[in-house]
Amino acid sequence: MPLLVILFGLLHTKSMIGLSIILFGYGITLGFSPPLFSTIISNEYSENRGTALGLFNFIRYLGMAIGGMLTGIFKVFPSRYVFIFLGSFLLMTLILQYRNVKIRFLY
């Protein structure tokens, strides 16, 4: 998903067909994410499933509220830079999470 955000930032003004393909891919991955995360959380925290899912949904919807406010702040920058920055941030988060999971399963 981070690569799709970066591609969107680079190509959103170039071609309508490319934009449609990138948005389709992003929509597919975005549609799979919440149910997948809920399943992972339910399996990981079976004893405190309700608390874990409640915290997950709280953070998820808090992010949606804060994201709208940050959009207004980022409006002063060209859209290309915003998407490249956010995609890079997501990619960095993905790499750090992968390293964390890899280390956790080694011990």
Short mmCIF file of N, CA and C in Angstrom, two decimals:
data_model
loop_
_atom_site.label_atom_id
_atom_site.label_comp_id
_atom_site.label_asym_id
_atom_site.label_seq_id
_atom_site.Cartn_x
_atom_site.Cartn_y
_atom_site.Cartn_z
N MET A 1 0.81 -1.19 0.00
CA MET A 1 0.00 0.00 0.00
C MET A 1 0.86 1.26 0.00
N PRO A 2 1.99 1.30 0.73
CA PRO A 2 2.79 2.53 0.69
C PRO A 2 3.29 2.86 -0.71
N LEU A 3 3.64 1.83 -1.47
CA LEU A 3 4.12 2.09 -2.82
C LEU A 3 3.02 2.66 -3.71
N LEU A 4 1.78 2.23 -3.49
CA LEU A 4 0.67 2.78 -4.26
C LEU A 4 0.45 4.25 -3.93
N VAL A 5 0.65 4.64 -2.68
CA VAL A 5 0.51 6.05 -2.30
C VAL A 5 1.60 6.88 -2.96
N ILE A 6 2.84 6.36 -2.96
CA ILE A 6 3.93 7.08 -3.61
C ILE A 6 3.67 7.19 -5.11
N LEU A 7 3.25 6.10 -5.75
CA LEU A 7 2.94 6.14 -7.18
C LEU A 7 1.82 7.13 -7.48
N PHE A 8 0.82 7.18 -6.61
CA PHE A 8 -0.26 8.15 -6.80
C PHE A 8 0.29 9.57 -6.75
N GLY A 9 1.18 9.84 -5.81
CA GLY A 9 1.77 11.17 -5.70
C GLY A 9 2.58 11.55 -6.92
N LEU A 10 3.25 10.57 -7.52
CA LEU A 10 4.07 10.86 -8.68
C LEU A 10 3.27 10.95 -9.97
N LEU A 11 2.23 10.16 -10.10
CA LEU A 11 1.55 10.01 -11.39
C LEU A 11 0.14 10.57 -11.45
N HIS A 12 -0.35 11.22 -10.40
CA HIS A 12 -1.76 11.61 -10.39
C HIS A 12 -2.10 12.68 -11.42
N THR A 13 -1.14 13.37 -11.96
CA THR A 13 -1.44 14.37 -12.99
C THR A 13 -1.01 13.93 -14.38
N LYS A 14 -0.46 12.74 -14.51
CA LYS A 14 0.10 12.30 -15.79
C LYS A 14 -0.93 11.65 -16.72
N SER A 15 -1.68 10.68 -16.20
CA SER A 15 -2.56 9.90 -17.06
C SER A 15 -3.80 9.45 -16.29
N MET A 16 -4.93 9.56 -16.92
CA MET A 16 -6.18 9.13 -16.28
C MET A 16 -6.22 7.61 -16.14
N ILE A 17 -5.67 6.89 -17.10
CA ILE A 17 -5.66 5.42 -17.03
C ILE A 17 -4.74 4.96 -15.89
N GLY A 18 -3.56 5.55 -15.80
CA GLY A 18 -2.65 5.21 -14.71
C GLY A 18 -3.24 5.53 -13.36
N LEU A 19 -3.90 6.69 -13.27
CA LEU A 19 -4.56 7.09 -12.03
C LEU A 19 -5.65 6.09 -11.65
N SER A 20 -6.42 5.65 -12.63
CA SER A 20 -7.49 4.68 -12.36
C SER A 20 -6.93 3.35 -11.87
N ILE A 21 -5.84 2.89 -12.47
CA ILE A 21 -5.24 1.62 -12.06
C ILE A 21 -4.69 1.72 -10.64
N ILE A 22 -4.01 2.83 -10.34
CA ILE A 22 -3.45 3.01 -9.00
C ILE A 22 -4.56 3.11 -7.96
N LEU A 23 -5.62 3.86 -8.26
CA LEU A 23 -6.72 3.99 -7.31
C LEU A 23 -7.45 2.67 -7.11
N PHE A 24 -7.56 1.87 -8.16
CA PHE A 24 -8.18 0.55 -8.04
C PHE A 24 -7.35 -0.33 -7.10
N GLY A 25 -6.03 -0.36 -7.32
CA GLY A 25 -5.16 -1.15 -6.45
C GLY A 25 -5.19 -0.68 -5.02
N TYR A 26 -5.21 0.63 -4.83
CA TYR A 26 -5.27 1.19 -3.48
C TYR A 26 -6.60 0.84 -2.81
N GLY A 27 -7.69 0.91 -3.56
CA GLY A 27 -9.00 0.57 -3.01
C GLY A 27 -9.10 -0.89 -2.62
N ILE A 28 -8.53 -1.76 -3.42
CA ILE A 28 -8.54 -3.19 -3.10
C ILE A 28 -7.76 -3.44 -1.81
N THR A 29 -6.55 -2.88 -1.70
CA THR A 29 -5.76 -3.11 -0.49
C THR A 29 -6.39 -2.44 0.73
N LEU A 30 -7.00 -1.29 0.54
CA LEU A 30 -7.64 -0.59 1.65
C LEU A 30 -8.88 -1.35 2.12
N GLY A 31 -9.57 -2.01 1.21
CA GLY A 31 -10.76 -2.78 1.58
C GLY A 31 -10.43 -4.03 2.38
N PHE A 32 -9.28 -4.63 2.12
CA PHE A 32 -8.88 -5.83 2.85
C PHE A 32 -8.32 -5.53 4.23
N SER A 33 -7.81 -4.34 4.44
CA SER A 33 -7.06 -4.03 5.67
C SER A 33 -7.87 -4.12 6.96
N PRO A 34 -8.99 -3.41 7.14
CA PRO A 34 -9.68 -3.46 8.44
C PRO A 34 -10.13 -4.85 8.88
N PRO A 35 -10.75 -5.66 8.01
CA PRO A 35 -11.12 -7.01 8.47
C PRO A 35 -9.89 -7.87 8.80
N LEU A 36 -8.83 -7.69 8.04
CA LEU A 36 -7.61 -8.44 8.30
C LEU A 36 -7.01 -8.05 9.64
N PHE A 37 -6.94 -6.75 9.92
CA PHE A 37 -6.41 -6.29 11.21
C PHE A 37 -7.28 -6.77 12.36
N SER A 38 -8.59 -6.73 12.19
CA SER A 38 -9.49 -7.20 13.25
C SER A 38 -9.29 -8.69 13.53
N THR A 39 -9.09 -9.47 12.49
CA THR A 39 -8.85 -10.90 12.66
C THR A 39 -7.53 -11.16 13.38
N ILE A 40 -6.50 -10.43 12.99
CA ILE A 40 -5.20 -10.59 13.65
C ILE A 40 -5.30 -10.24 15.13
N ILE A 41 -5.96 -9.13 15.43
CA ILE A 41 -6.11 -8.71 16.83
C ILE A 41 -6.94 -9.73 17.61
N SER A 42 -8.01 -10.23 17.02
CA SER A 42 -8.85 -11.22 17.71
C SER A 42 -8.08 -12.50 18.02
N ASN A 43 -7.24 -12.93 17.09
CA ASN A 43 -6.46 -14.15 17.31
C ASN A 43 -5.33 -13.93 18.30
N GLU A 44 -4.76 -12.74 18.32
CA GLU A 44 -3.62 -12.46 19.20
C GLU A 44 -4.05 -12.27 20.65
N TYR A 45 -5.18 -11.60 20.86
CA TYR A 45 -5.65 -11.28 22.21
C TYR A 45 -7.00 -11.95 22.47
N SER A 46 -7.00 -13.27 22.53
CA SER A 46 -8.26 -13.99 22.66
C SER A 46 -8.93 -13.76 24.02
N GLU A 47 -8.15 -13.56 25.09
CA GLU A 47 -8.75 -13.35 26.41
C GLU A 47 -9.36 -11.96 26.55
N ASN A 48 -8.71 -10.97 26.02
CA ASN A 48 -9.18 -9.58 26.10
C ASN A 48 -9.60 -9.07 24.72
N ARG A 49 -10.31 -9.88 24.00
CA ARG A 49 -10.68 -9.56 22.62
C ARG A 49 -11.49 -8.26 22.53
N GLY A 50 -12.46 -8.08 23.39
CA GLY A 50 -13.29 -6.88 23.34
C GLY A 50 -12.50 -5.61 23.60
N THR A 51 -11.63 -5.65 24.59
CA THR A 51 -10.79 -4.49 24.90
C THR A 51 -9.85 -4.18 23.75
N ALA A 52 -9.22 -5.22 23.19
CA ALA A 52 -8.27 -5.01 22.10
C ALA A 52 -8.96 -4.45 20.86
N LEU A 53 -10.12 -5.00 20.52
CA LEU A 53 -10.84 -4.49 19.34
C LEU A 53 -11.38 -3.09 19.58
N GLY A 54 -11.81 -2.80 20.81
CA GLY A 54 -12.26 -1.45 21.14
C GLY A 54 -11.14 -0.43 21.01
N LEU A 55 -9.95 -0.79 21.50
CA LEU A 55 -8.80 0.10 21.38
C LEU A 55 -8.39 0.28 19.93
N PHE A 56 -8.43 -0.81 19.16
CA PHE A 56 -8.12 -0.73 17.73
C PHE A 56 -9.07 0.23 17.01
N ASN A 57 -10.37 0.09 17.26
CA ASN A 57 -11.34 0.96 16.60
C ASN A 57 -11.22 2.40 17.08
N PHE A 58 -10.91 2.61 18.36
CA PHE A 58 -10.71 3.96 18.87
C PHE A 58 -9.55 4.65 18.15
N ILE A 59 -8.42 3.95 18.05
CA ILE A 59 -7.26 4.53 17.38
C ILE A 59 -7.54 4.74 15.90
N ARG A 60 -8.24 3.81 15.29
CA ARG A 60 -8.57 3.93 13.86
C ARG A 60 -9.42 5.16 13.58
N TYR A 61 -10.47 5.36 14.37
CA TYR A 61 -11.36 6.50 14.12
C TYR A 61 -10.75 7.81 14.61
N LEU A 62 -9.90 7.76 15.61
CA LEU A 62 -9.17 8.96 16.03
C LEU A 62 -8.23 9.41 14.91
N GLY A 63 -7.60 8.45 14.26
CA GLY A 63 -6.75 8.76 13.11
C GLY A 63 -7.53 9.38 11.97
N MET A 64 -8.76 8.93 11.76
CA MET A 64 -9.59 9.53 10.72
C MET A 64 -9.92 10.98 11.05
N ALA A 65 -10.19 11.27 12.31
CA ALA A 65 -10.51 12.64 12.71
C ALA A 65 -9.28 13.54 12.61
N ILE A 66 -8.15 13.06 13.08
CA ILE A 66 -6.93 13.87 13.03
C ILE A 66 -6.44 14.01 11.59
N GLY A 67 -6.65 12.98 10.78
CA GLY A 67 -6.24 13.05 9.38
C GLY A 67 -6.93 14.17 8.63
N GLY A 68 -8.20 14.40 8.92
CA GLY A 68 -8.91 15.50 8.28
C GLY A 68 -8.32 16.85 8.65
N MET A 69 -7.94 17.01 9.90
CA MET A 69 -7.33 18.27 10.33
C MET A 69 -5.94 18.45 9.71
N LEU A 70 -5.17 17.38 9.65
CA LEU A 70 -3.84 17.48 9.05
C LEU A 70 -3.91 17.78 7.56
N THR A 71 -4.97 17.33 6.92
CA THR A 71 -5.14 17.64 5.50
C THR A 71 -5.21 19.14 5.28
N GLY A 72 -5.90 19.84 6.16
CA GLY A 72 -5.96 21.30 6.07
C GLY A 72 -4.60 21.94 6.25
N ILE A 73 -3.79 21.38 7.13
CA ILE A 73 -2.44 21.93 7.34
C ILE A 73 -1.56 21.65 6.13
N PHE A 74 -1.65 20.45 5.57
CA PHE A 74 -0.82 20.08 4.42
C PHE A 74 -1.27 20.73 3.12
N LYS A 75 -2.39 21.41 3.15
CA LYS A 75 -2.94 22.02 1.93
C LYS A 75 -2.01 23.08 1.34
N VAL A 76 -1.13 23.65 2.14
CA VAL A 76 -0.23 24.69 1.64
C VAL A 76 0.89 24.11 0.77
N PHE A 77 1.15 22.80 0.88
CA PHE A 77 2.19 22.17 0.07
C PHE A 77 1.59 21.62 -1.22
N PRO A 78 2.37 21.51 -2.29
CA PRO A 78 1.86 20.85 -3.50
C PRO A 78 1.48 19.40 -3.20
N SER A 79 0.42 18.94 -3.82
CA SER A 79 -0.12 17.61 -3.51
C SER A 79 0.90 16.50 -3.75
N ARG A 80 1.75 16.66 -4.72
CA ARG A 80 2.74 15.63 -5.02
C ARG A 80 3.63 15.36 -3.80
N TYR A 81 4.08 16.41 -3.13
CA TYR A 81 4.97 16.25 -1.98
C TYR A 81 4.25 15.61 -0.79
N VAL A 82 3.00 15.93 -0.63
CA VAL A 82 2.23 15.34 0.47
C VAL A 82 2.12 13.83 0.30
N PHE A 83 1.78 13.37 -0.91
CA PHE A 83 1.64 11.94 -1.15
C PHE A 83 2.98 11.22 -1.07
N ILE A 84 4.03 11.85 -1.56
CA ILE A 84 5.35 11.23 -1.47
C ILE A 84 5.79 11.12 -0.01
N PHE A 85 5.55 12.17 0.78
CA PHE A 85 5.91 12.14 2.20
C PHE A 85 5.12 11.06 2.94
N LEU A 86 3.80 11.03 2.73
CA LEU A 86 2.98 10.05 3.44
C LEU A 86 3.28 8.62 3.00
N GLY A 87 3.52 8.42 1.72
CA GLY A 87 3.89 7.09 1.24
C GLY A 87 5.23 6.63 1.79
N SER A 88 6.18 7.55 1.87
CA SER A 88 7.49 7.22 2.46
C SER A 88 7.35 6.90 3.93
N PHE A 89 6.50 7.65 4.63
CA PHE A 89 6.26 7.38 6.05
C PHE A 89 5.63 5.99 6.23
N LEU A 90 4.66 5.64 5.38
CA LEU A 90 4.05 4.32 5.47
C LEU A 90 5.05 3.21 5.15
N LEU A 91 5.92 3.45 4.17
CA LEU A 91 6.94 2.47 3.82
C LEU A 91 7.92 2.26 4.97
N MET A 92 8.33 3.36 5.61
CA MET A 92 9.23 3.26 6.76
C MET A 92 8.55 2.49 7.91
N THR A 93 7.27 2.77 8.14
CA THR A 93 6.53 2.06 9.18
C THR A 93 6.43 0.58 8.86
N LEU A 94 6.21 0.25 7.59
CA LEU A 94 6.12 -1.15 7.17
C LEU A 94 7.44 -1.88 7.42
N ILE A 95 8.55 -1.23 7.09
CA ILE A 95 9.87 -1.85 7.29
C ILE A 95 10.14 -2.06 8.78
N LEU A 96 9.84 -1.05 9.60
CA LEU A 96 10.06 -1.18 11.04
C LEU A 96 9.17 -2.28 11.64
N GLN A 97 7.94 -2.36 11.18
CA GLN A 97 7.03 -3.41 11.68
C GLN A 97 7.52 -4.79 11.26
N TYR A 98 8.01 -4.91 10.04
CA TYR A 98 8.53 -6.20 9.57
C TYR A 98 9.72 -6.63 10.41
N ARG A 99 10.62 -5.69 10.72
CA ARG A 99 11.78 -6.01 11.56
C ARG A 99 11.32 -6.43 12.96
N ASN A 100 10.31 -5.75 13.49
CA ASN A 100 9.81 -6.06 14.83
C ASN A 100 9.21 -7.47 14.87
N VAL A 101 8.42 -7.81 13.88
CA VAL A 101 7.80 -9.14 13.83
C VAL A 101 8.86 -10.21 13.62
N LYS A 102 9.83 -9.94 12.77
CA LYS A 102 10.89 -10.90 12.51
C LYS A 102 11.69 -11.17 13.78
N ILE A 103 12.03 -10.14 14.53
CA ILE A 103 12.77 -10.30 15.78
C ILE A 103 11.92 -11.05 16.81
N ARG A 104 10.64 -10.73 16.87
CA ARG A 104 9.75 -11.36 17.85
C ARG A 104 9.63 -12.86 17.63
N PHE A 105 9.60 -13.30 16.38
CA PHE A 105 9.45 -14.72 16.10
C PHE A 105 10.78 -15.47 16.24
N LEU A 106 11.89 -14.76 16.28
CA LEU A 106 13.17 -15.44 16.46
C LEU A 106 13.39 -15.87 17.90
N TYR A 107 12.76 -15.18 18.85
CA TYR A 107 12.98 -15.49 20.27
C TYR A 107 11.87 -16.32 20.84
#
